[in-house]
PDB file of C-alpha atoms in Angstrom:
ATOM      1  CA  UNK E   1      13.339 -15.954  -9.220  1.00 84.00           C
ATOM      2  CA  UNK E   2      12.009 -18.615 -11.548  1.00 94.00           C
ATOM      3  CA  UNK E   3       8.297 -19.409 -11.611  1.00 95.00           C
ATOM      4  CA  UNK E   4       8.902 -22.869 -10.186  1.00 96.00           C
ATOM      5  CA  UNK E   5      11.163 -21.293  -7.565  1.00 95.00           C
ATOM      6  CA  UNK E   6       8.260 -19.031  -6.626  1.00 95.00           C
ATOM      7  CA  UNK E   7       5.973 -22.067  -6.307  1.00 96.00           C
ATOM      8  CA  UNK E   8       8.473 -23.818  -4.030  1.00 94.00           C
ATOM      9  CA  UNK E   9       9.124 -20.705  -2.016  1.00 93.00           C
ATOM     10  CA  UNK E  10       5.449 -20.030  -1.484  1.00 93.00           C
ATOM     11  CA  UNK E  11       4.565 -23.574  -0.413  1.00 93.00           C
ATOM     12  CA  UNK E  12       7.576 -24.032   1.852  1.00 89.00           C
ATOM     13  CA  UNK E  13       7.159 -20.530   3.301  1.00 86.00           C
ATOM     14  CA  UNK E  14       3.594 -21.395   4.325  1.00 80.00           C
ATOM     15  CA  UNK E  15       4.800 -24.703   5.768  1.00 76.00           C
ATOM     16  CA  UNK E  16       7.552 -22.969   7.746  1.00 74.00           C
ATOM     17  CA  UNK E  17       5.096 -20.332   8.958  1.00 68.00           C
ATOM     18  CA  UNK E  18       2.958 -23.137  10.379  1.00 59.00           C
ATOM     19  CA  UNK E  19       5.985 -24.668  12.134  1.00 52.00           C
ATOM     20  CA  UNK E  20       6.408 -23.657  15.769  1.00 47.00           C
ATOM     21  CA  UNK E  21       9.126 -21.070  16.498  1.00 40.00           C
ATOM     22  CA  UNK E  22      12.521 -22.672  17.005  1.00 39.00           C
ATOM     23  CA  UNK E  23      11.912 -25.513  14.545  1.00 40.00           C
ATOM     24  CA  UNK E  24      11.654 -23.489  11.350  1.00 40.00           C
ATOM     25  CA  UNK E  25      14.250 -23.853   8.593  1.00 40.00           C
ATOM     26  CA  UNK E  26      16.413 -21.202   6.974  1.00 38.00           C
ATOM     27  CA  UNK E  27      16.104 -17.478   7.704  1.00 37.00           C
ATOM     28  CA  UNK E  28      13.671 -15.540   5.530  1.00 37.00           C
ATOM     29  CA  UNK E  29      16.448 -13.727   3.649  1.00 35.00           C
ATOM     30  CA  UNK E  30      18.090 -16.993   2.550  1.00 35.00           C
ATOM     31  CA  UNK E  31      15.909 -17.039  -0.572  1.00 35.00           C
ATOM     32  CA  UNK E  32      17.847 -14.136  -2.031  1.00 33.00           C
ATOM     33  CA  UNK E  33      21.245 -15.653  -1.316  1.00 32.00           C
ATOM     34  CA  UNK E  34      20.825 -19.096  -2.898  1.00 36.00           C
ATOM     35  CA  UNK E  35      19.249 -20.713  -5.953  1.00 39.00           C
ATOM     36  CA  UNK E  36      15.481 -21.006  -5.792  1.00 43.00           C
ATOM     37  CA  UNK E  37      15.298 -24.754  -5.254  1.00 42.00           C
ATOM     38  CA  UNK E  38      17.894 -24.744  -2.492  1.00 42.00           C
ATOM     39  CA  UNK E  39      16.423 -21.696  -0.766  1.00 43.00           C
ATOM     40  CA  UNK E  40      12.892 -23.004  -0.865  1.00 47.00           C
ATOM     41  CA  UNK E  41      13.748 -26.477   0.387  1.00 50.00           C
ATOM     42  CA  UNK E  42      12.499 -27.396   3.837  1.00 52.00           C
ATOM     43  CA  UNK E  43      14.813 -27.635   6.793  1.00 51.00           C
ATOM     44  CA  UNK E  44      17.231 -30.530   6.453  1.00 50.00           C
ATOM     45  CA  UNK E  45      15.419 -33.825   6.844  1.00 56.00           C
ATOM     46  CA  UNK E  46      12.043 -32.165   7.327  1.00 80.00           C
ATOM     47  CA  UNK E  47       9.629 -33.073   4.528  1.00 89.00           C
ATOM     48  CA  UNK E  48       6.799 -30.655   3.811  1.00 92.00           C
ATOM     49  CA  UNK E  49       3.285 -32.062   3.540  1.00 94.00           C
ATOM     50  CA  UNK E  50       2.332 -30.226   0.331  1.00 94.00           C
ATOM     51  CA  UNK E  51      -1.246 -31.524   0.415  1.00 94.00           C
ATOM     52  CA  UNK E  52      -1.799 -30.208   3.945  1.00 93.00           C
ATOM     53  CA  UNK E  53      -0.276 -26.803   3.153  1.00 94.00           C
ATOM     54  CA  UNK E  54      -2.312 -26.345  -0.025  1.00 94.00           C
ATOM     55  CA  UNK E  55      -5.522 -27.677   1.519  1.00 93.00           C
ATOM     56  CA  UNK E  56      -5.112 -25.184   4.362  1.00 93.00           C
ATOM     57  CA  UNK E  57      -4.520 -22.336   1.895  1.00 94.00           C
ATOM     58  CA  UNK E  58      -7.546 -23.418  -0.168  1.00 93.00           C
ATOM     59  CA  UNK E  59      -9.753 -23.515   2.940  1.00 93.00           C
ATOM     60  CA  UNK E  60      -8.686 -20.003   3.878  1.00 92.00           C
ATOM     61  CA  UNK E  61      -9.041 -18.809   0.275  1.00 89.00           C
ATOM     62  CA  UNK E  62     -12.676 -19.899  -0.074  1.00 88.00           C
ATOM     63  CA  UNK E  63     -12.744 -19.735  -3.890  1.00 92.00           C
ATOM     64  CA  UNK E  64     -13.111 -23.482  -4.448  1.00 91.00           C
ATOM     65  CA  UNK E  65      -9.925 -23.702  -6.506  1.00 94.00           C
ATOM     66  CA  UNK E  66      -9.138 -27.136  -7.934  1.00 94.00           C
ATOM     67  CA  UNK E  67      -5.386 -26.979  -7.252  1.00 94.00           C
ATOM     68  CA  UNK E  68      -4.984 -30.762  -7.330  1.00 94.00           C
ATOM     69  CA  UNK E  69      -5.852 -30.970 -11.024  1.00 95.00           C
ATOM     70  CA  UNK E  70      -5.390 -27.459 -12.406  1.00 97.00           C
ATOM     71  CA  UNK E  71      -2.075 -25.644 -12.761  1.00 98.00           C
ATOM     72  CA  UNK E  72      -4.017 -22.393 -13.201  1.00 97.00           C
ATOM     73  CA  UNK E  73      -5.823 -22.904  -9.886  1.00 97.00           C
ATOM     74  CA  UNK E  74      -2.596 -23.910  -8.141  1.00 97.00           C
ATOM     75  CA  UNK E  75      -0.891 -20.724  -9.304  1.00 97.00           C
ATOM     76  CA  UNK E  76      -3.913 -18.628  -8.281  1.00 96.00           C
ATOM     77  CA  UNK E  77      -3.982 -20.285  -4.850  1.00 96.00           C
ATOM     78  CA  UNK E  78      -0.333 -19.336  -4.344  1.00 96.00           C
ATOM     79  CA  UNK E  79      -0.946 -15.766  -5.503  1.00 95.00           C
ATOM     80  CA  UNK E  80       1.216 -16.229  -8.590  1.00 97.00           C
ATOM     81  CA  UNK E  81       0.666 -15.182 -12.210  1.00 97.00           C
ATOM     82  CA  UNK E  82      -1.485 -17.844 -13.891  1.00 97.00           C
ATOM     83  CA  UNK E  83      -1.543 -16.238 -17.352  1.00 98.00           C
ATOM     84  CA  UNK E  84      -0.809 -18.296 -20.447  1.00 98.00           C
ATOM     85  CA  UNK E  85       2.500 -16.458 -20.830  1.00 98.00           C
ATOM     86  CA  UNK E  86       3.523 -17.377 -17.260  1.00 97.00           C
ATOM     87  CA  UNK E  87       2.540 -21.008 -17.831  1.00 98.00           C
ATOM     88  CA  UNK E  88       4.568 -21.093 -21.059  1.00 98.00           C
ATOM     89  CA  UNK E  89       7.579 -19.766 -19.127  1.00 98.00           C
ATOM     90  CA  UNK E  90       7.041 -22.401 -16.445  1.00 98.00           C
ATOM     91  CA  UNK E  91       6.823 -25.078 -19.143  1.00 98.00           C
ATOM     92  CA  UNK E  92      10.147 -23.869 -20.526  1.00 97.00           C
ATOM     93  CA  UNK E  93      11.757 -23.943 -17.073  1.00 97.00           C
ATOM     94  CA  UNK E  94      10.604 -27.506 -16.507  1.00 97.00           C
ATOM     95  CA  UNK E  95      11.639 -28.798 -19.936  1.00 97.00           C
ATOM     96  CA  UNK E  96       8.308 -29.154 -21.720  1.00 98.00           C
ATOM     97  CA  UNK E  97       8.907 -30.319 -25.294  1.00 97.00           C
ATOM     98  CA  UNK E  98       5.311 -30.270 -26.524  1.00 97.00           C
ATOM     99  CA  UNK E  99       3.449 -27.498 -28.319  1.00 97.00           C
ATOM    100  CA  UNK E 100       2.920 -24.599 -25.920  1.00 96.00           C
ATOM    101  CA  UNK E 101       0.066 -23.411 -28.131  1.00 96.00           C
ATOM    102  CA  UNK E 102      -1.864 -26.528 -27.057  1.00 97.00           C
ATOM    103  CA  UNK E 103      -2.552 -25.093 -23.627  1.00 97.00           C
ATOM    104  CA  UNK E 104      -4.737 -27.997 -22.489  1.00 97.00           C
ATOM    105  CA  UNK E 105      -2.003 -30.588 -23.049  1.00 98.00           C
ATOM    106  CA  UNK E 106       0.629 -28.256 -21.617  1.00 98.00           C
ATOM    107  CA  UNK E 107      -1.471 -27.586 -18.498  1.00 98.00           C
ATOM    108  CA  UNK E 108      -1.961 -31.302 -17.855  1.00 97.00           C
ATOM    109  CA  UNK E 109       1.771 -31.869 -18.220  1.00 98.00           C
ATOM    110  CA  UNK E 110       2.563 -28.874 -15.991  1.00 98.00           C
ATOM    111  CA  UNK E 111       0.454 -29.962 -13.020  1.00 97.00           C
ATOM    112  CA  UNK E 112       1.979 -33.449 -13.135  1.00 96.00           C
ATOM    113  CA  UNK E 113       5.514 -32.125 -13.524  1.00 97.00           C
ATOM    114  CA  UNK E 114       5.102 -29.568 -10.731  1.00 97.00           C
ATOM    115  CA  UNK E 115       3.925 -32.334  -8.386  1.00 95.00           C
ATOM    116  CA  UNK E 116       6.959 -34.453  -9.304  1.00 95.00           C
ATOM    117  CA  UNK E 117       9.327 -31.510  -8.810  1.00 96.00           C
ATOM    118  CA  UNK E 118       7.741 -30.683  -5.460  1.00 95.00           C
ATOM    119  CA  UNK E 119       8.343 -34.259  -4.331  1.00 93.00           C
ATOM    120  CA  UNK E 120      11.932 -34.122  -5.608  1.00 93.00           C
ATOM    121  CA  UNK E 121      12.527 -30.947  -3.580  1.00 92.00           C
ATOM    122  CA  UNK E 122      11.335 -32.158  -0.193  1.00 91.00           C
ATOM    123  CA  UNK E 123       7.572 -32.140  -0.553  1.00 92.00           C
ATOM    124  CA  UNK E 124       5.386 -35.111   0.301  1.00 91.00           C
ATOM    125  CA  UNK E 125       2.209 -35.751  -1.658  1.00 89.00           C
ATOM    126  CA  UNK E 126      -0.489 -38.396  -1.282  1.00 82.00           C
ATOM    127  CA  UNK E 127       0.087 -41.471  -3.445  1.00 80.00           C
ATOM    128  CA  UNK E 128      -3.130 -40.910  -5.396  1.00 71.00           C
ATOM    129  CA  UNK E 129      -2.277 -37.350  -6.368  1.00 68.00           C
TER     130      UNK E 129
END
């Protein structure tokens, strides 16, 4: 699975886990049968409140991660690899054309792009984010 697919899957899995039984989306094994973005998408017509899911995870995590502004913290919060190599791979997946050796610029671009891609895949985010 792609790194972005893992991000989607993790966020939407937590959202579906919080949904009462009987209203959840696709079966758990659907992620292996379809492309990452399709498998991780919420149930048809059901947007996922990304801010609420991540805020809940951050509260339970207790590490004070700044997931709203830091791609590294977002990846850590989701239990994903936050290494520079993983972030470079994510940048490649998402079409980053800048210098991946300039990790600060790449990280800023990544967090913004991930938010946009989450919104494009059924996630809702606050306007100010």
